[in-house]
Amino acid sequence: MDPQSAAARHVAVIAGHLNCPSPSAAAPLALAACLRYDPPELSENPPAFDLAALRRILDGHDLEARDWLFRLMEESPLFCPRRRGDRTFVAPDYNQTKEQQRAVTMRRIEYLLRRGVFEGWVTGSGPEAELRKLAFFECIAIYDHSLSIKLGVTYFLWGGAIRFFGTKRHHDKWLKATEDYQVKGCFAMTELGHGSNVRGIETIAIYDTNTGEFVINTPCESAQKYWIGGAANHATHTIIFSQLLINGTNQGIHAFVAQIRDADGNVCPNVRIADCGHKIGLNGVDNGRIWFDNLRVPRENLLNSVADVLPDGQYVSSIKDKDKRFAAFMAPLTFGRVNIAATAVYISKVALAITVRYALTRRAFSISANGPEVLLLDYPSHQWRILPLIAKTCAMSSAANYLKRLYVKRTPETNKSIHIYSSSLKATLTWHNMRALQECRKACGGQGLKTENRIGILNGEYDVQSTFEGDNNVLMQQVSKALLAEYLAAEKMKSPFNGLGLEHMNDPCPIIPANLTSCTIRSIKFQLDLLCLRERDLLGRYAGEVSQYQAQGESKQKAVLLSHQLADELARAFTERTILQTFADDEMTQSAGPLKELLGLLRSMYALICVEEDASFLRYGYLSLESAAAVRKEVMKLCGDLRPHALSVVSSFGIPDAFLSPIAFDWIQANSWASLSNE
């Protein structure tokens, strides 16, 4: 550029700046409008169905009792009410130390005890009493996992062991005292070296005929009792699971009652206790480790409903088979799995209710240059993330209710089925819960990281569900082995399948249409046929592969281990078919109308997302590539159909506003400068 021209240009630019009006003379800048919170109830369509009716289906029982307990917790300052904006929320204070959380958990238990919440939890009987207890436990878990687990250890594990394994002398001595929380029991089964493999525990009990006592020892460090809830600070008594040696013969696992603290809280002689330490969650539970050093317990403290030792040291049992005797000692864990499965569903409901409400008021980006920003839940990708989780949670509510009814009406003939269902549903529902919590946390963005918004902290609090009361992977292996036994028995006896929902195996193999229409894909028949086809084929494949390994010289146990991939697929197929069947049964009980139509949408979403997420439908040819693509497209259409009902569905979960979180409501006000005065 010519130097003179360049100089002229610079002069012109400078002159332009000098000729600009002074800032004081400029027109004042217009303030930009801030984002405004509008309650989703104002912008969303009114419910198209009866919310109370859907809640009755999803909760299944004891709705009034649940609401009474929710109010009881809301009314007490012990449950940490916090004002955010114009609302009050209740949630534990996770900023407290481990010791503070443990102490306040005990005070909450005492509060609920005084108000009669635990009446009949140990001494009561009958299906209605047990269902009411389960309903209360679910409500308490919605508030705080530590509180529910602390109660579960004493009332369900310790108390359940006294009821199931004990006889009148044990019942008279400990049941009422447990219900009144005078005796605080714990359940010493798990060891450092053996968790899910209870048969392998190393604690030893030897009977001393001279004194009429059992001498219990921790023979090595791997035998220390580990993760024993209540042991570190508060438990006065424990159930000790131990190998019983009589005259040098190991009679297998048996259960003994022992006192581990005196009335003043001092650890008893010949017992050592240490804290398990700080955890990623559940710090309101005092998990401890216990060692026994020649601890002597009276002969009468052997829980003897299954087996007994007479004063002269003679071992007697009504169950001669060791395997069956061991299975009897696992009975209390079944109730624990029922509890865990049901509470997992409720925690998913909490997370989804918060996430949906936030997604119906939080906006991000705009499609056009000057257009309004879009609600999160109006993005198809956001719908794809959240709405299938809602459908799964609703379907799993039906399955959990089915499991609870099966358990409270149990008979000796149904015990095997209850074990299989509780194992499969405990694993599947807790896995789903962790996925829902993680997806909801991310869907709430940065707000999902805040402890007060609950979702992130619930992730850490409930992660343990995947491993306690049985590692999920181990439980699913048990399910597939049980199904294999059913298959082999039916094949050997040439008899029809009966039970576990396997009756479909007696029918001709379902035929899946080659050309799928939307109407066909959404039909119950197609969905059940497809899931039943997968289950029956995988069961046959699994049996065939195990047999093939055995023919090659492997033991049956090794053959089962080598076939673990098919075993995992089979257990998943069995569980998802079971969930679909129970949900479809609930749908079929409804008369024609908006609620039944909604249940049909949720059921279709559940079934199709199961297909979408499992590669076995393509791997084994149950669907063609074209049919799988059609199913995928139908899921997206279902997202659009369910979008108008999202708020109504999560509102029907029946969780009071106070048990949700600030981002479920006016999150702008809750984060305002003015709100700091309430902190």
XYZ file of C-alpha atoms in Angstrom:
679
model
C 0.000 0.000 0.000
C 1.228 3.495 -0.832
C 2.583 5.110 2.384
C 0.570 8.273 1.775
C -2.639 6.288 1.300
C -1.967 4.319 4.473
C -1.387 7.504 6.435
C -4.587 8.999 5.039
C -6.561 5.917 6.106
C -5.181 6.057 9.676
C -6.022 9.736 9.930
C -9.570 9.051 8.776
C -10.015 6.269 11.381
C -8.694 8.447 14.191
C -10.879 11.355 13.121
C -13.880 9.055 13.155
C -13.155 8.079 16.746
C -12.656 11.687 17.788
C -15.955 12.728 16.224
C -17.960 9.999 18.077
C -20.379 11.243 20.729
C -19.073 10.986 24.263
C -20.296 8.026 26.326
C -22.269 10.381 28.517
C -24.277 11.441 25.526
C -25.006 7.925 24.320
C -28.448 6.407 24.770
C -28.596 4.136 27.805
C -28.210 0.441 27.082
C -31.400 -1.580 27.357
C -31.161 -4.295 29.981
C -31.458 -7.823 28.613
C -34.337 -9.828 29.983
C -33.166 -12.563 32.342
C -34.412 -16.099 32.087
C -37.663 -16.647 33.884
C -38.892 -19.738 35.652
C -42.351 -20.895 34.649
C -43.769 -23.912 36.509
C -44.167 -26.772 34.039
C -47.775 -27.198 35.182
C -48.572 -23.895 33.456
C -47.031 -24.779 30.108
C -47.695 -28.514 29.901
C -51.053 -29.966 28.960
C -53.209 -31.110 31.887
C -52.975 -34.846 32.654
C -54.742 -37.007 30.101
C -55.286 -39.759 32.670
C -56.020 -40.200 36.370
C -52.727 -39.609 38.239
C -54.014 -41.265 41.398
C -54.983 -44.368 39.452
C -51.495 -44.682 37.968
C -49.961 -44.190 41.403
C -52.112 -47.040 42.756
C -50.686 -49.297 40.056
C -47.066 -48.224 40.569
C -47.062 -48.131 44.381
C -49.205 -51.222 44.558
C -50.148 -50.966 48.244
C -50.339 -48.812 51.398
C -50.610 -45.393 49.765
C -52.120 -43.690 52.828
C -49.508 -45.205 55.142
C -46.740 -43.961 52.859
C -48.128 -40.415 52.879
C -48.429 -40.497 56.685
C -44.762 -41.443 57.054
C -43.657 -38.816 54.528
C -45.486 -36.155 56.581
C -43.947 -37.490 59.794
C -40.459 -36.944 58.411
C -41.265 -33.540 56.935
C -42.540 -32.286 60.300
C -39.391 -32.999 62.297
C -36.273 -30.780 62.381
C -34.269 -34.015 62.696
C -34.745 -34.516 58.955
C -32.852 -31.325 58.077
C -35.520 -29.099 56.500
C -33.863 -26.447 54.298
C -35.496 -23.418 52.748
C -34.699 -22.845 49.079
C -36.636 -20.046 47.468
C -40.220 -20.388 48.594
C -39.991 -24.146 49.264
C -38.702 -26.391 52.014
C -36.797 -29.585 51.240
C -35.765 -32.426 53.499
C -32.557 -34.365 52.923
C -29.630 -35.569 55.031
C -26.718 -33.200 55.543
C -23.916 -34.991 53.732
C -21.473 -32.249 54.727
C -21.456 -33.712 58.224
C -18.620 -35.939 59.334
C -18.989 -39.696 59.381
C -19.453 -39.583 63.157
C -22.111 -36.865 62.946
C -24.036 -38.761 60.266
C -24.037 -41.892 62.413
C -25.242 -40.003 65.472
C -28.120 -38.267 63.686
C -29.165 -41.564 62.063
C -29.654 -42.972 65.575
C -31.687 -39.933 66.638
C -33.944 -40.334 63.597
C -34.503 -43.987 64.454
C -35.483 -43.023 68.003
C -37.929 -40.418 66.633
C -39.603 -42.906 64.291
C -39.651 -45.533 67.040
C -41.537 -43.215 69.411
C -44.155 -42.600 66.732
C -44.857 -46.268 66.189
C -43.360 -46.643 62.726
C -41.702 -49.977 63.566
C -44.708 -51.547 65.264
C -45.036 -55.149 64.096
C -41.808 -55.075 62.080
C -40.526 -58.149 63.921
C -43.467 -59.498 65.902
C -46.147 -58.913 63.275
C -47.172 -61.496 60.711
C -49.349 -61.867 57.659
C -49.196 -60.375 54.161
C -50.748 -57.011 55.098
C -48.267 -56.385 57.921
C -45.327 -57.350 55.728
C -46.450 -55.150 52.841
C -46.925 -52.198 55.183
C -43.404 -52.743 56.523
C -42.048 -52.792 52.968
C -43.927 -49.587 52.112
C -42.457 -47.805 55.133
C -38.991 -49.062 54.296
C -39.291 -47.666 50.754
C -40.332 -44.241 52.076
C -37.422 -44.164 54.516
C -35.029 -45.146 51.710
C -36.300 -42.225 49.615
C -35.179 -39.934 52.431
C -31.854 -41.576 53.320
C -30.178 -44.840 52.379
C -28.161 -44.923 55.614
C -31.323 -44.728 57.694
C -33.000 -47.535 55.764
C -29.952 -49.807 55.844
C -29.419 -49.215 59.566
C -33.006 -50.316 60.139
C -32.795 -53.168 57.658
C -29.797 -54.695 59.413
C -31.519 -54.808 62.802
C -35.099 -55.554 61.820
C -34.729 -57.626 58.660
C -31.348 -59.355 58.908
C -30.878 -59.797 62.658
C -34.633 -59.926 63.379
C -35.307 -62.123 60.361
C -32.591 -64.564 61.391
C -34.054 -64.847 64.907
C -37.506 -65.494 63.421
C -36.497 -67.919 60.678
C -33.634 -69.801 62.305
C -34.664 -69.544 65.935
C -37.285 -71.342 67.977
C -39.554 -70.235 70.832
C -36.736 -69.694 73.300
C -35.046 -67.282 70.921
C -38.285 -65.574 69.927
C -39.292 -64.971 73.549
C -35.893 -63.587 74.471
C -35.096 -61.321 71.533
C -37.959 -60.494 69.171
C -39.907 -57.950 71.248
C -36.677 -56.426 72.564
C -35.514 -56.018 68.970
C -38.757 -54.396 67.853
C -38.483 -51.913 70.735
C -34.859 -51.246 69.705
C -33.571 -52.258 73.116
C -31.515 -54.985 71.468
C -29.623 -53.637 68.472
C -28.606 -56.603 66.405
C -26.256 -57.019 63.480
C -25.604 -59.829 61.005
C -22.063 -61.185 60.906
C -21.943 -63.229 57.746
C -19.561 -61.555 55.275
C -15.829 -61.973 55.856
C -12.781 -60.265 54.442
C -11.964 -63.330 52.370
C -15.489 -64.467 51.476
C -18.463 -62.343 50.521
C -20.831 -63.914 48.012
C -19.276 -67.349 48.618
C -20.849 -67.904 52.027
C -19.953 -71.607 51.988
C -16.306 -70.588 52.112
C -16.404 -68.519 55.317
C -13.634 -69.434 57.746
C -14.974 -68.577 61.207
C -15.074 -71.752 63.309
C -17.423 -72.867 66.098
C -16.508 -75.955 68.150
C -18.795 -77.479 70.770
C -17.346 -78.002 74.251
C -19.237 -80.861 75.900
C -17.661 -80.082 79.285
C -19.245 -76.638 79.559
C -22.174 -76.902 77.136
C -20.850 -73.968 75.126
C -19.724 -73.213 71.604
C -16.256 -71.747 71.278
C -16.092 -69.370 68.308
C -12.825 -68.250 66.758
C -11.504 -66.099 63.957
C -8.633 -68.369 62.887
C -6.941 -65.985 60.435
C -7.169 -62.419 59.160
C -9.254 -63.327 56.112
C -11.884 -64.717 58.514
C -12.577 -61.374 60.188
C -16.223 -60.399 59.787
C -16.271 -57.438 57.392
C -18.784 -54.738 56.390
C -21.007 -55.660 59.339
C -23.585 -52.871 59.506
C -24.069 -51.576 63.048
C -20.984 -53.290 64.439
C -18.619 -50.323 64.661
C -20.620 -48.273 67.192
C -24.087 -49.382 68.146
C -24.840 -53.113 67.888
C -25.303 -54.940 71.181
C -25.714 -58.415 69.682
C -24.850 -60.250 66.498
C -25.716 -63.351 64.539
C -22.433 -65.160 63.843
C -22.335 -67.379 60.781
C -19.695 -70.027 61.293
C -18.529 -73.458 60.242
C -19.754 -75.865 62.943
C -17.305 -78.592 63.923
C -18.659 -81.513 65.931
C -16.081 -84.122 66.975
C -13.880 -83.015 64.110
C -16.654 -83.237 61.508
C -17.665 -80.052 59.710
C -21.467 -79.857 59.645
C -21.422 -76.710 57.489
C -22.695 -73.172 58.090
C -24.734 -72.509 61.239
C -25.888 -69.359 63.029
C -25.226 -68.352 66.638
C -26.388 -65.442 68.780
C -23.692 -63.584 70.703
C -23.568 -60.396 72.734
C -20.789 -58.074 71.596
C -21.419 -55.001 73.819
C -22.641 -54.584 77.376
C -25.376 -52.226 78.555
C -22.877 -49.355 78.748
C -21.684 -49.846 75.164
C -18.382 -51.473 76.072
C -17.105 -54.223 73.763
C -17.423 -57.619 75.453
C -14.403 -59.757 76.369
C -13.012 -62.037 73.645
C -14.440 -59.753 70.959
C -12.460 -57.193 68.958
C -14.156 -54.560 66.806
C -12.754 -52.019 64.356
C -14.358 -49.458 62.059
C -14.448 -50.104 58.303
C -13.825 -46.389 57.771
C -15.202 -43.690 55.506
C -17.086 -44.876 52.393
C -18.251 -43.383 49.088
C -21.771 -43.452 50.538
C -23.775 -44.807 53.473
C -21.643 -43.024 56.043
C -24.600 -42.929 58.417
C -24.146 -46.696 58.815
C -21.403 -47.813 61.206
C -19.931 -50.695 59.241
C -17.437 -52.601 61.338
C -15.048 -55.542 61.454
C -15.223 -58.219 64.148
C -12.734 -60.809 65.406
C -13.624 -63.571 67.883
C -10.976 -64.915 70.270
C -12.269 -68.076 71.965
C -15.666 -66.423 72.392
C -17.935 -68.735 74.363
C -21.690 -68.727 73.756
C -24.250 -70.976 75.447
C -25.474 -74.048 73.580
C -28.960 -72.499 73.645
C -27.697 -69.632 71.481
C -27.436 -71.882 68.436
C -30.398 -70.918 66.227
C -31.855 -74.391 65.995
C -34.892 -74.461 63.740
C -32.828 -76.225 61.064
C -30.338 -78.171 63.183
C -29.397 -78.585 66.841
C -26.653 -79.892 69.082
C -27.801 -81.870 72.108
C -26.122 -81.392 75.493
C -23.958 -84.466 74.946
C -22.675 -83.051 71.647
C -24.848 -85.128 69.331
C -25.707 -83.274 66.099
C -29.318 -83.573 64.891
C -31.079 -82.042 61.893
C -34.429 -82.466 60.192
C -32.644 -81.698 56.893
C -30.141 -84.433 56.148
C -28.848 -83.027 52.875
C -26.070 -80.469 53.505
C -26.914 -78.462 50.384
C -30.558 -78.107 51.383
C -29.525 -77.248 54.924
C -27.247 -74.507 53.615
C -30.045 -73.163 51.403
C -32.282 -72.891 54.466
C -29.703 -70.672 56.170
C -29.813 -68.231 53.245
C -33.514 -67.445 53.788
C -33.052 -63.986 55.406
C -31.092 -62.793 52.373
C -34.155 -63.355 50.184
C -36.162 -60.728 52.054
C -33.190 -58.385 51.781
C -33.141 -58.809 48.014
C -36.864 -58.116 47.803
C -36.283 -54.873 49.731
C -33.320 -53.835 47.631
C -35.126 -54.439 44.343
C -38.137 -52.375 45.417
C -36.145 -49.462 46.842
C -33.976 -49.303 43.712
C -37.114 -48.521 41.703
C -38.076 -45.714 44.077
C -34.677 -44.058 43.886
C -34.943 -44.141 40.087
C -38.315 -42.420 40.478
C -36.772 -39.666 42.601
C -34.049 -39.000 40.036
C -36.428 -39.057 37.081
C -38.988 -36.799 38.752
C -36.287 -34.206 39.436
C -34.771 -34.526 35.956
C -38.052 -34.274 34.050
C -39.224 -31.229 35.986
C -35.870 -29.531 35.371
C -35.937 -30.457 31.666
C -39.383 -28.863 31.353
C -38.146 -25.471 32.622
C -34.482 -25.299 31.587
C -33.839 -23.976 28.087
C -30.698 -24.155 25.951
C -29.903 -22.853 22.454
C -32.346 -21.789 19.810
C -33.109 -23.331 16.462
C -33.418 -20.036 14.579
C -31.306 -16.871 14.917
C -33.898 -14.868 16.829
C -36.045 -17.709 18.136
C -36.554 -18.669 21.769
C -34.288 -21.183 23.412
C -35.604 -24.744 23.431
C -36.721 -26.710 26.491
C -34.358 -29.586 27.189
C -37.129 -32.149 26.965
C -38.144 -30.889 23.529
C -34.837 -32.049 22.092
C -35.250 -35.545 20.592
C -31.848 -36.530 21.968
C -32.918 -35.590 25.488
C -36.137 -37.547 25.108
C -34.099 -40.559 23.972
C -31.993 -40.304 27.134
C -34.810 -39.927 29.659
C -38.151 -41.300 28.437
C -37.046 -44.946 28.022
C -35.764 -44.798 31.610
C -39.215 -43.667 32.746
C -40.854 -46.571 30.907
C -38.372 -49.033 32.386
C -38.962 -47.680 35.876
C -42.735 -48.036 35.524
C -42.417 -51.584 34.211
C -40.023 -52.448 37.022
C -42.526 -51.090 39.551
C -44.940 -53.764 38.412
C -42.242 -56.426 38.670
C -41.241 -55.279 42.172
C -44.868 -55.378 43.295
C -45.222 -58.871 41.865
C -42.113 -59.969 43.773
C -43.381 -58.471 47.024
C -46.773 -60.176 46.702
C -45.065 -63.469 45.916
C -42.852 -63.112 48.985
C -45.501 -62.150 51.535
C -47.719 -65.040 50.391
C -44.836 -67.502 50.270
C -45.232 -71.209 50.869
C -42.596 -73.958 50.999
C -43.521 -74.759 47.397
C -42.784 -71.224 46.185
C -39.434 -70.741 47.958
C -37.404 -71.784 44.928
C -39.272 -69.408 42.625
C -38.896 -66.564 45.117
C -35.152 -67.157 45.266
C -34.847 -67.031 41.464
C -37.104 -63.996 41.024
C -35.520 -62.079 43.904
C -32.037 -62.773 42.537
C -32.851 -61.733 38.980
C -34.877 -58.661 39.911
C -32.474 -57.488 42.606
C -29.660 -57.521 40.056
C -31.595 -56.009 37.146
C -33.413 -53.300 39.096
C -30.283 -52.119 40.907
C -28.318 -52.019 37.650
C -31.136 -49.961 36.150
C -31.095 -47.638 39.151
C -27.404 -46.892 38.732
C -27.850 -46.220 35.033
C -30.840 -43.950 35.683
C -28.978 -42.004 38.368
C -25.934 -41.504 36.163
C -27.952 -40.464 33.109
C -30.115 -38.115 35.157
C -27.044 -36.574 36.761
C -25.608 -35.790 33.348
C -28.969 -34.625 31.979
C -29.104 -31.992 34.720
C -25.716 -30.595 33.732
C -23.810 -28.694 36.375
C -26.835 -28.576 38.670
C -26.668 -32.358 38.868
C -23.319 -32.051 40.647
C -24.745 -30.153 43.612
C -25.369 -32.347 46.632
C -28.595 -30.514 47.491
C -30.034 -31.552 44.128
C -29.771 -35.179 45.303
C -29.118 -37.063 42.075
C -25.319 -37.042 42.240
C -25.167 -37.985 45.914
C -27.725 -40.764 45.407
C -25.354 -42.248 42.851
C -22.720 -42.756 45.527
C -25.224 -43.788 48.184
C -26.814 -46.548 46.091
C -23.779 -47.869 44.226
C -23.415 -50.541 46.920
C -26.721 -52.121 45.879
C -24.908 -53.859 43.040
C -22.855 -55.916 45.458
C -24.511 -56.338 48.833
C -26.970 -59.176 49.546
C -25.252 -60.942 46.654
C -23.071 -59.594 43.849
C -25.314 -58.930 40.844
C -23.202 -60.945 38.435
C -23.162 -63.915 40.794
C -26.928 -63.673 41.277
C -27.549 -63.709 37.533
C -25.323 -66.763 37.188
C -27.501 -68.444 39.830
C -30.580 -67.590 37.790
C -29.218 -69.137 34.597
C -28.111 -72.276 36.476
C -31.602 -72.623 37.950
C -33.149 -72.269 34.482
C -30.740 -74.881 33.156
C -31.852 -77.271 35.901
C -35.502 -76.693 34.933
C -34.688 -77.365 31.286
C -32.768 -80.555 31.981
C -35.453 -81.841 34.354
C -38.212 -81.235 31.796
C -36.134 -82.896 29.102
C -35.307 -85.910 31.270
C -38.893 -86.434 32.469
C -40.346 -85.456 29.089
C -42.736 -83.251 31.030
C -44.036 -79.743 30.265
C -42.517 -76.670 31.857
C -44.434 -75.461 34.894
C -43.506 -72.316 36.806
C -41.196 -69.311 36.500
C -43.272 -68.151 33.548
C -41.623 -70.816 31.379
C -44.936 -72.288 30.252
C -44.425 -70.551 26.902
C -41.736 -73.186 26.268
C -44.548 -75.741 25.909
C -46.075 -73.850 22.973
C -44.925 -73.854 19.350
C -41.987 -71.558 18.699
C -43.189 -68.000 17.981
C -42.877 -66.764 14.400
C -41.791 -63.158 14.000
C -43.283 -61.412 10.929
C -40.773 -60.459 8.266
C -42.328 -57.071 7.535
C -43.022 -55.072 10.653
C -45.565 -52.278 10.760
C -45.885 -49.781 13.582
C -49.100 -51.463 14.687
C -47.420 -54.861 14.870
C -44.362 -53.556 16.697
C -46.544 -51.978 19.387
C -48.703 -55.055 19.950
C -48.375 -57.098 23.141
C -48.317 -60.302 21.120
C -45.327 -59.272 19.027
C -43.407 -57.993 22.031
C -44.027 -61.079 24.171
C -43.383 -63.409 21.236
C -40.056 -61.734 20.555
C -38.881 -61.819 24.170
C -40.108 -65.399 24.625
C -38.337 -66.460 21.417
C -35.074 -65.013 22.721
C -35.477 -66.732 26.095
C -36.332 -70.197 24.764
C -33.562 -70.092 22.153
C -30.939 -68.944 24.654
C -32.010 -71.617 27.126
C -31.580 -74.264 24.448
C -28.233 -72.815 23.357
C -26.993 -72.656 26.934
C -27.981 -76.255 27.647
C -26.376 -77.338 24.381
C -23.105 -75.548 25.067
C -22.833 -76.939 28.604
C -23.527 -80.419 27.236
C -20.916 -79.956 24.524
C -18.236 -79.007 27.069
C -19.167 -82.020 29.169
C -18.859 -84.265 26.122
C -15.330 -82.904 25.724
C -14.478 -84.149 29.213
C -15.177 -81.070 31.326
C -17.045 -81.373 34.617
C -20.517 -79.861 34.758
C -19.247 -77.085 37.039
C -16.432 -76.196 34.629
C -18.795 -76.431 31.655
C -21.134 -73.927 33.320
C -18.236 -71.545 33.957
C -17.069 -71.773 30.351
C -20.586 -70.963 29.124
C -20.857 -67.747 31.118
C -21.623 -65.530 28.110
C -24.740 -67.465 27.193
C -25.597 -67.698 30.893
C -25.545 -63.907 31.203
C -27.674 -63.468 28.091
C -30.170 -66.075 29.302
C -30.564 -64.512 32.759
C -31.167 -61.130 31.141
C -33.705 -62.618 28.724
C -35.576 -64.344 31.569
C -35.696 -61.190 33.681
C -36.784 -58.830 30.906
C -39.506 -61.231 29.786
C -40.696 -61.486 33.405
C -40.839 -57.700 33.778
C -42.720 -57.283 30.500
C -45.214 -59.980 31.478
C -45.981 -58.427 34.883
C -46.355 -54.956 33.368
C -48.610 -56.266 30.597
C -50.725 -58.047 33.227
C -51.224 -54.736 35.070
C -52.155 -53.072 31.791
C -54.693 -55.767 30.978
C -56.536 -55.256 34.274
C -57.420 -51.696 33.259
C -60.597 -50.878 31.400
C -60.337 -49.081 28.068
C -59.479 -45.410 28.386
C -56.631 -42.895 28.653
C -54.788 -44.728 31.455
C -54.737 -47.993 29.554
C -53.521 -46.170 26.446
C -50.691 -44.604 28.443
C -49.727 -47.985 29.921
C -49.629 -49.336 26.375
C -47.150 -46.622 25.382
C -44.976 -47.313 28.426
C -45.135 -51.061 27.869
C -44.171 -50.699 24.217
C -41.289 -48.410 25.116
C -40.059 -50.891 27.727
C -40.219 -53.856 25.358
C -38.655 -52.079 22.402
C -35.835 -50.469 24.348
C -34.963 -53.943 25.667
C -34.691 -55.056 22.042
C -32.750 -51.948 21.049
C -30.195 -52.410 23.823
C -29.501 -56.136 23.439
C -27.302 -57.277 20.559
C -28.539 -60.864 20.908
C -31.617 -60.071 18.795
C -29.305 -59.522 15.841
C -26.541 -61.900 16.968
C -28.822 -64.936 16.884
C -31.136 -63.790 14.121
C -34.355 -63.179 16.061
C -34.699 -59.993 14.011
C -33.424 -59.078 10.568
C -31.408 -55.913 10.058
C -34.455 -54.263 8.519
C -36.701 -55.270 11.437
C -34.156 -54.058 13.990
C -34.026 -50.705 12.191
C -37.828 -50.536 12.274
C -37.810 -51.161 16.038
C -35.235 -48.389 16.511
C -37.371 -45.920 14.571
C -40.423 -46.925 16.599
C -38.595 -46.104 19.834
C -38.072 -42.561 18.577
C -41.751 -42.305 17.646
C -42.672 -43.504 21.129
C -40.483 -40.779 22.603
C -42.615 -38.241 20.763
C -45.822 -39.922 21.931
C -44.698 -40.060 25.568
C -43.277 -36.516 25.668
C -46.683 -34.862 26.423
C -47.210 -37.247 29.354
C -43.767 -36.968 30.962
C -44.750 -34.541 33.722
C -47.936 -36.440 34.504
C -46.134 -39.777 34.778
C -43.438 -38.546 37.168
C -46.088 -36.682 39.182
C -47.910 -39.985 39.631
C -44.838 -41.432 41.374
C -46.281 -40.015 44.598
C -43.037 -38.524 45.915
C -43.741 -35.343 47.921
C -42.153 -32.155 46.644
C -40.038 -31.851 49.802
C -38.245 -35.115 48.938
C -37.217 -33.880 45.488
C -34.762 -30.978 45.130
C -34.511 -27.258 44.276
C -33.895 -27.838 40.555
C -37.220 -29.645 40.324
C -38.882 -26.278 40.995
C -37.785 -22.616 40.767
C -34.081 -23.227 40.333
C -33.431 -19.553 39.475
C -34.886 -18.327 42.752
C -33.180 -21.146 44.669
C -29.810 -19.953 43.330
C -30.462 -16.218 43.710
C -28.424 -13.909 45.925
C -31.442 -13.478 48.172
C -31.580 -17.223 48.819
C -28.171 -17.099 50.528
C -29.804 -15.731 53.665
C -31.566 -19.077 54.099
C -28.354 -21.113 54.040
